[in-house]
Amino acid sequence: MLLRIKSKLNFFVGLMFILILIPSNLKSLFIILLGIVVLYKAYKNKTKFNKVFFLNYSIIYFVILLTLIYNQSFSQGFWFAQTMVSLAIFPFYFSFISKDDYEKLNFDAFFGIYLISIFVFHVAVFSWFAIFEFSVPDTLRHFQEIVTLHLGKLSTHPIYISMHCSIALFLSTKLYKNELSIFKKIVLFLLQAFMILFLILHAKKGPIAAFLVSIFLYFIIFYKGLNLKIVIPFFLILTVLFFSIPSVKNRFSELIKIEKLTNENANSTNIRVAVYKNVFQLIKNSPIIGYGIGTHDQALQDNYSRNNQDI
């Protein structure tokens, strides 16, 4: 069964895929509960800690921590390190999961739960504001602002929720490989169709472009039995669908007229290009050790000032 959860471990790992529905002040509690379950199970079964797995998947975090040594503001650097601690926490948890238990994890169920949670988030938020706060047209027009500012502890940046939509779309595509009933295939297709609508609603070009490229490569690499005469038209239809929407088309049109950033042309693309140019300048000046986890932002701000840019 697609959404069957057969064990406590599956249940608590599955909770990680609904965190979008959990207030930000409670997310850490769910992560701690997962840790308790994993460590208790490892203690009970005498599972050995997988050092190689842990180091392979958390090494980037410890490399970042090393920059605290030469960081100009240890307190600020430590704060940044805390916000990134999940890069070590989840590898630590999974290092205590035995190979047998890992193979029993129902990732298909997790992908389905993730897709449903993103769907529920959007439908619940949109319905509430369209019915009780604004009109449907106003909710459509201001949905990005609603998601960012008016959801309290559930608020998130539109680009992050767009990334959730893209990832949910991508991961759920694998579910078609299962032996699903016609009804489940229809439900899955409708949920994915809503994900596309949500992506259009947010109109964030990065997540849309990432999804289109990823899904194309996924079909080419993992669905080798599919004829390119099927894959390419499907990809083109999906691309045309996105670009036929004025809000999406306008966002991507920025890419063909990138200009030097001024107050008059401060769109998201020009701002990001200006930021990237400053970042590359800083990397060129200090390519090996960088500037430290707590000092990087100030170094970037100082570079803006040297270039007479207000970003």
Short mmCIF file of C-alpha atoms in Angstrom, two decimals:
data_model
loop_
_atom_site.label_atom_id
_atom_site.label_comp_id
_atom_site.label_asym_id
_atom_site.label_seq_id
_atom_site.Cartn_x
_atom_site.Cartn_y
_atom_site.Cartn_z
CA MET A 1 0.00 0.00 0.00
CA LEU A 2 1.30 3.41 -0.99
CA LEU A 3 0.69 5.16 2.34
CA ARG A 4 0.98 2.19 4.74
CA ILE A 5 3.21 2.85 7.76
CA LYS A 6 4.33 -0.50 9.19
CA SER A 7 6.57 0.50 12.11
CA LYS A 8 7.29 3.22 14.65
CA LEU A 9 10.46 4.10 12.78
CA ASN A 10 8.53 4.54 9.55
CA PHE A 11 5.97 6.66 11.41
CA PHE A 12 8.49 9.06 12.93
CA VAL A 13 10.57 9.32 9.75
CA GLY A 14 7.29 10.01 7.93
CA LEU A 15 6.66 12.94 10.26
CA MET A 16 9.72 14.64 8.77
CA PHE A 17 7.82 14.82 5.48
CA ILE A 18 4.93 16.84 6.96
CA LEU A 19 7.03 19.52 8.68
CA ILE A 20 5.58 22.14 6.33
CA LEU A 21 2.33 21.74 8.34
CA ILE A 22 4.07 22.10 11.72
CA PRO A 23 4.59 25.54 13.34
CA SER A 24 8.24 26.57 13.36
CA ASN A 25 8.44 26.52 17.17
CA LEU A 26 7.39 22.84 17.21
CA LYS A 27 9.47 21.45 14.34
CA SER A 28 12.46 20.79 16.60
CA LEU A 29 10.23 18.72 18.92
CA PHE A 30 9.33 16.37 16.04
CA ILE A 31 13.02 16.05 15.12
CA ILE A 32 13.92 15.26 18.75
CA LEU A 33 11.17 12.60 18.87
CA LEU A 34 12.68 10.96 15.79
CA GLY A 35 16.06 10.94 17.51
CA ILE A 36 14.65 9.32 20.64
CA VAL A 37 12.99 6.57 18.58
CA VAL A 38 16.12 5.93 16.50
CA LEU A 39 18.50 5.87 19.48
CA TYR A 40 16.18 3.68 21.56
CA LYS A 41 15.84 1.21 18.70
CA ALA A 42 19.62 1.21 18.17
CA TYR A 43 20.21 0.60 21.90
CA LYS A 44 17.62 -2.18 22.00
CA ASN A 45 19.01 -3.93 18.90
CA LYS A 46 22.65 -3.11 19.76
CA THR A 47 23.12 -1.42 16.40
CA LYS A 48 26.63 -0.08 15.86
CA PHE A 49 27.21 3.54 14.94
CA ASN A 50 28.07 3.79 11.23
CA LYS A 51 31.04 6.18 11.35
CA VAL A 52 31.67 6.11 7.60
CA PHE A 53 28.06 6.98 6.79
CA PHE A 54 28.06 9.80 9.34
CA LEU A 55 31.29 11.37 8.08
CA ASN A 56 30.31 11.06 4.43
CA TYR A 57 27.05 12.94 4.93
CA SER A 58 28.03 15.46 7.62
CA ILE A 59 31.59 16.40 6.59
CA ILE A 60 30.46 19.66 4.99
CA TYR A 61 28.99 20.82 8.31
CA PHE A 62 32.22 20.18 10.22
CA VAL A 63 34.24 21.94 7.52
CA ILE A 64 31.97 24.95 8.01
CA LEU A 65 32.42 24.72 11.80
CA LEU A 66 36.20 24.92 11.35
CA THR A 67 35.79 28.46 10.01
CA LEU A 68 34.78 29.54 13.53
CA ILE A 69 38.50 29.40 14.36
CA TYR A 70 39.24 32.54 12.34
CA ASN A 71 35.76 34.07 12.50
CA GLN A 72 35.70 37.71 13.66
CA SER A 73 32.40 37.27 15.51
CA PHE A 74 32.25 33.91 17.30
CA SER A 75 28.76 34.51 18.72
CA GLN A 76 27.30 35.32 15.31
CA GLY A 77 29.14 32.40 13.74
CA PHE A 78 27.85 30.07 16.43
CA TRP A 79 24.30 31.32 15.75
CA PHE A 80 24.68 30.54 12.04
CA ALA A 81 26.07 27.12 12.92
CA GLN A 82 22.98 26.38 15.00
CA THR A 83 20.68 27.16 12.08
CA MET A 84 22.57 24.58 9.99
CA VAL A 85 22.86 21.83 12.59
CA SER A 86 20.39 19.62 10.70
CA LEU A 87 23.28 18.93 8.29
CA ALA A 88 24.78 16.87 11.13
CA ILE A 89 21.68 15.82 13.09
CA PHE A 90 20.03 13.73 10.35
CA PRO A 91 23.25 11.92 9.31
CA PHE A 92 23.79 11.23 13.03
CA TYR A 93 20.31 9.70 13.38
CA PHE A 94 20.57 7.61 10.22
CA SER A 95 24.00 6.35 11.26
CA PHE A 96 22.20 4.38 13.99
CA ILE A 97 19.72 2.77 11.61
CA SER A 98 20.73 -0.75 10.63
CA LYS A 99 20.80 -1.86 7.02
CA ASP A 100 17.77 -4.12 7.61
CA ASP A 101 15.75 -1.29 9.18
CA TYR A 102 16.79 1.11 6.43
CA GLU A 103 15.53 -1.31 3.78
CA LYS A 104 12.18 -1.44 5.60
CA LEU A 105 11.69 2.33 5.37
CA ASN A 106 8.75 2.99 3.07
CA PHE A 107 10.08 5.84 0.94
CA ASP A 108 7.16 5.55 -1.46
CA ALA A 109 4.84 6.28 1.47
CA PHE A 110 7.05 9.20 2.51
CA PHE A 111 6.92 10.68 -0.99
CA GLY A 112 3.13 10.32 -1.04
CA ILE A 113 2.79 11.91 2.40
CA TYR A 114 5.07 14.77 1.34
CA LEU A 115 2.99 15.44 -1.77
CA ILE A 116 -0.24 15.43 0.25
CA SER A 117 1.18 17.72 2.95
CA ILE A 118 2.20 20.35 0.38
CA PHE A 119 -1.25 20.07 -1.19
CA VAL A 120 -3.00 20.44 2.20
CA PHE A 121 -0.85 23.46 3.08
CA HIS A 122 -1.79 25.34 -0.08
CA VAL A 123 -5.47 24.38 -0.13
CA ALA A 124 -5.97 25.17 3.56
CA VAL A 125 -4.22 28.55 3.37
CA PHE A 126 -5.88 29.56 0.11
CA SER A 127 -9.36 28.46 1.25
CA TRP A 128 -9.13 30.25 4.60
CA PHE A 129 -8.03 33.58 3.15
CA ALA A 130 -10.35 33.38 0.13
CA ILE A 131 -13.39 32.64 2.32
CA PHE A 132 -12.75 34.46 5.59
CA GLU A 133 -10.19 37.20 4.91
CA PHE A 134 -10.19 38.31 1.28
CA SER A 135 -11.89 37.48 -1.99
CA VAL A 136 -10.61 34.79 -4.36
CA PRO A 137 -9.03 37.35 -6.76
CA ASP A 138 -7.34 39.18 -3.86
CA THR A 139 -6.02 35.90 -2.43
CA LEU A 140 -4.60 34.96 -5.83
CA ARG A 141 -3.02 38.39 -6.19
CA HIS A 142 -1.48 38.48 -2.70
CA PHE A 143 -0.81 34.79 -2.06
CA GLN A 144 2.97 35.25 -1.85
CA GLU A 145 2.52 37.99 0.75
CA ILE A 146 0.06 35.80 2.69
CA VAL A 147 2.49 32.87 2.82
CA THR A 148 5.34 35.16 3.88
CA LEU A 149 3.70 37.45 6.42
CA HIS A 150 0.25 36.29 7.53
CA LEU A 151 0.66 32.69 8.70
CA GLY A 152 2.44 33.28 12.00
CA LYS A 153 4.64 30.30 12.89
CA LEU A 154 3.66 28.62 9.61
CA SER A 155 4.96 31.49 7.47
CA THR A 156 7.64 30.71 4.93
CA HIS A 157 9.33 32.41 1.98
CA PRO A 158 7.55 31.86 -1.37
CA ILE A 159 10.73 30.52 -2.94
CA TYR A 160 10.98 27.86 -0.22
CA ILE A 161 7.39 26.68 -0.66
CA SER A 162 7.99 26.71 -4.44
CA MET A 163 10.97 24.44 -3.85
CA HIS A 164 8.72 22.15 -1.82
CA CYS A 165 6.29 21.99 -4.75
CA SER A 166 9.08 21.17 -7.20
CA ILE A 167 10.60 18.49 -4.96
CA ALA A 168 7.18 16.94 -4.23
CA LEU A 169 6.46 16.83 -7.96
CA PHE A 170 9.81 15.25 -8.71
CA LEU A 171 9.77 12.63 -5.93
CA SER A 172 6.15 11.62 -6.50
CA THR A 173 6.88 10.85 -10.15
CA LYS A 174 8.63 7.69 -8.95
CA LEU A 175 5.31 6.42 -7.56
CA TYR A 176 4.06 5.67 -11.08
CA LYS A 177 6.52 2.76 -11.12
CA ASN A 178 4.43 1.03 -8.44
CA GLU A 179 1.45 -1.18 -9.17
CA LEU A 180 -1.22 1.42 -8.48
CA SER A 181 -4.92 1.08 -9.10
CA ILE A 182 -6.52 3.34 -11.69
CA PHE A 183 -8.10 5.37 -8.88
CA LYS A 184 -4.73 5.95 -7.15
CA LYS A 185 -3.12 6.93 -10.43
CA ILE A 186 -5.86 9.49 -11.02
CA VAL A 187 -5.47 10.88 -7.48
CA LEU A 188 -1.69 11.06 -7.92
CA PHE A 189 -2.05 12.81 -11.27
CA LEU A 190 -4.50 15.37 -9.80
CA LEU A 191 -2.22 16.09 -6.84
CA GLN A 192 0.69 16.66 -9.22
CA ALA A 193 -1.50 18.88 -11.39
CA PHE A 194 -2.21 21.00 -8.31
CA MET A 195 1.54 21.18 -7.61
CA ILE A 196 2.02 22.66 -11.08
CA LEU A 197 -0.75 25.18 -10.42
CA PHE A 198 0.89 26.12 -7.12
CA LEU A 199 4.24 26.59 -8.87
CA ILE A 200 2.52 28.89 -11.35
CA LEU A 201 0.85 30.75 -8.49
CA HIS A 202 4.21 31.42 -6.81
CA ALA A 203 5.89 32.16 -10.17
CA LYS A 204 9.45 31.59 -8.93
CA LYS A 205 11.70 30.91 -11.89
CA GLY A 206 14.44 29.04 -9.98
CA PRO A 207 12.26 26.17 -8.68
CA ILE A 208 10.38 25.96 -11.99
CA ALA A 209 13.59 25.76 -14.03
CA ALA A 210 15.09 23.23 -11.59
CA PHE A 211 12.01 21.04 -11.84
CA LEU A 212 11.89 21.11 -15.64
CA VAL A 213 15.58 20.22 -16.00
CA SER A 214 15.42 17.55 -13.26
CA ILE A 215 12.30 15.83 -14.56
CA PHE A 216 13.69 15.75 -18.10
CA LEU A 217 16.97 14.16 -16.93
CA TYR A 218 15.05 11.78 -14.66
CA PHE A 219 13.02 10.40 -17.54
CA ILE A 220 16.09 10.13 -19.78
CA ILE A 221 18.22 8.32 -17.16
CA PHE A 222 15.76 6.18 -15.20
CA TYR A 223 13.02 5.50 -17.73
CA LYS A 224 15.26 4.10 -20.45
CA GLY A 225 12.39 2.10 -21.86
CA LEU A 226 10.51 5.26 -22.72
CA ASN A 227 10.82 6.48 -26.27
CA LEU A 228 12.27 9.95 -26.71
CA LYS A 229 9.31 10.62 -28.98
CA ILE A 230 7.21 10.47 -25.80
CA VAL A 231 9.59 12.18 -23.35
CA ILE A 232 10.46 15.22 -25.48
CA PRO A 233 6.86 16.16 -26.42
CA PHE A 234 5.81 15.73 -22.76
CA PHE A 235 8.65 17.97 -21.64
CA LEU A 236 7.82 20.58 -24.30
CA ILE A 237 4.11 20.57 -23.39
CA LEU A 238 4.98 21.07 -19.72
CA THR A 239 7.39 23.88 -20.59
CA VAL A 240 4.85 25.61 -22.85
CA LEU A 241 2.26 25.29 -20.08
CA PHE A 242 4.49 27.16 -17.64
CA PHE A 243 5.56 29.83 -20.11
CA SER A 244 2.03 30.46 -21.36
CA ILE A 245 1.21 32.01 -17.97
CA PRO A 246 2.01 35.77 -18.07
CA SER A 247 3.37 35.95 -14.50
CA VAL A 248 5.81 33.08 -15.16
CA LYS A 249 6.71 34.34 -18.62
CA ASN A 250 7.49 37.80 -17.23
CA ARG A 251 9.78 36.36 -14.56
CA PHE A 252 11.76 34.35 -17.10
CA SER A 253 11.90 37.27 -19.54
CA GLU A 254 14.20 38.96 -17.02
CA LEU A 255 16.87 36.42 -17.97
CA ILE A 256 17.16 37.72 -21.53
CA LYS A 257 17.65 41.35 -20.52
CA ILE A 258 20.08 41.22 -17.61
CA GLU A 259 21.39 44.70 -16.85
CA LYS A 260 23.75 46.31 -14.38
CA LEU A 261 21.80 46.83 -11.18
CA THR A 262 20.37 50.30 -10.59
CA ASN A 263 17.43 51.63 -8.57
CA GLU A 264 15.37 51.70 -11.77
CA ASN A 265 15.88 48.07 -12.84
CA ALA A 266 16.05 46.31 -9.45
CA ASN A 267 14.24 43.10 -10.36
CA SER A 268 15.07 39.73 -8.76
CA THR A 269 17.33 38.61 -11.62
CA ASN A 270 19.45 41.77 -11.72
CA ILE A 271 19.77 41.70 -7.93
CA ARG A 272 20.87 38.05 -7.91
CA VAL A 273 23.38 38.58 -10.72
CA ALA A 274 24.84 41.54 -8.80
CA VAL A 275 25.06 39.41 -5.65
CA TYR A 276 26.76 36.56 -7.57
CA LYS A 277 29.32 38.97 -9.04
CA ASN A 278 30.18 40.24 -5.57
CA VAL A 279 30.38 36.68 -4.24
CA PHE A 280 32.77 35.66 -7.01
CA GLN A 281 34.95 38.68 -6.25
CA LEU A 282 35.17 37.61 -2.61
CA ILE A 283 35.92 34.00 -3.57
CA LYS A 284 38.71 35.24 -5.87
CA ASN A 285 40.20 37.29 -3.01
CA SER A 286 40.09 34.40 -0.53
CA PRO A 287 39.58 31.13 -2.43
CA ILE A 288 40.85 28.69 0.24
CA ILE A 289 39.70 29.71 3.73
CA GLY A 290 36.93 32.14 2.83
CA TYR A 291 35.67 34.56 5.47
CA GLY A 292 34.17 32.41 8.22
CA ILE A 293 30.62 31.37 8.91
CA GLY A 294 29.84 34.46 11.02
CA THR A 295 31.73 37.01 8.94
CA HIS A 296 30.65 36.10 5.42
CA ASP A 297 27.61 38.38 5.41
CA GLN A 298 29.57 41.41 6.63
CA ALA A 299 32.27 40.71 4.03
CA LEU A 300 29.56 40.71 1.36
CA GLN A 301 28.07 43.97 2.66
CA ASP A 302 31.51 45.59 2.66
CA ASN A 303 32.03 44.49 -0.95
CA TYR A 304 28.70 46.07 -1.91
CA SER A 305 29.92 49.34 -0.41
CA ARG A 306 33.22 49.18 -2.30
CA ASN A 307 31.26 48.71 -5.53
CA ASN A 308 28.82 51.52 -4.64
CA GLN A 309 25.86 49.11 -4.65
CA ASP A 310 22.86 49.23 -2.37
CA ILE A 311 21.61 45.65 -2.22
#
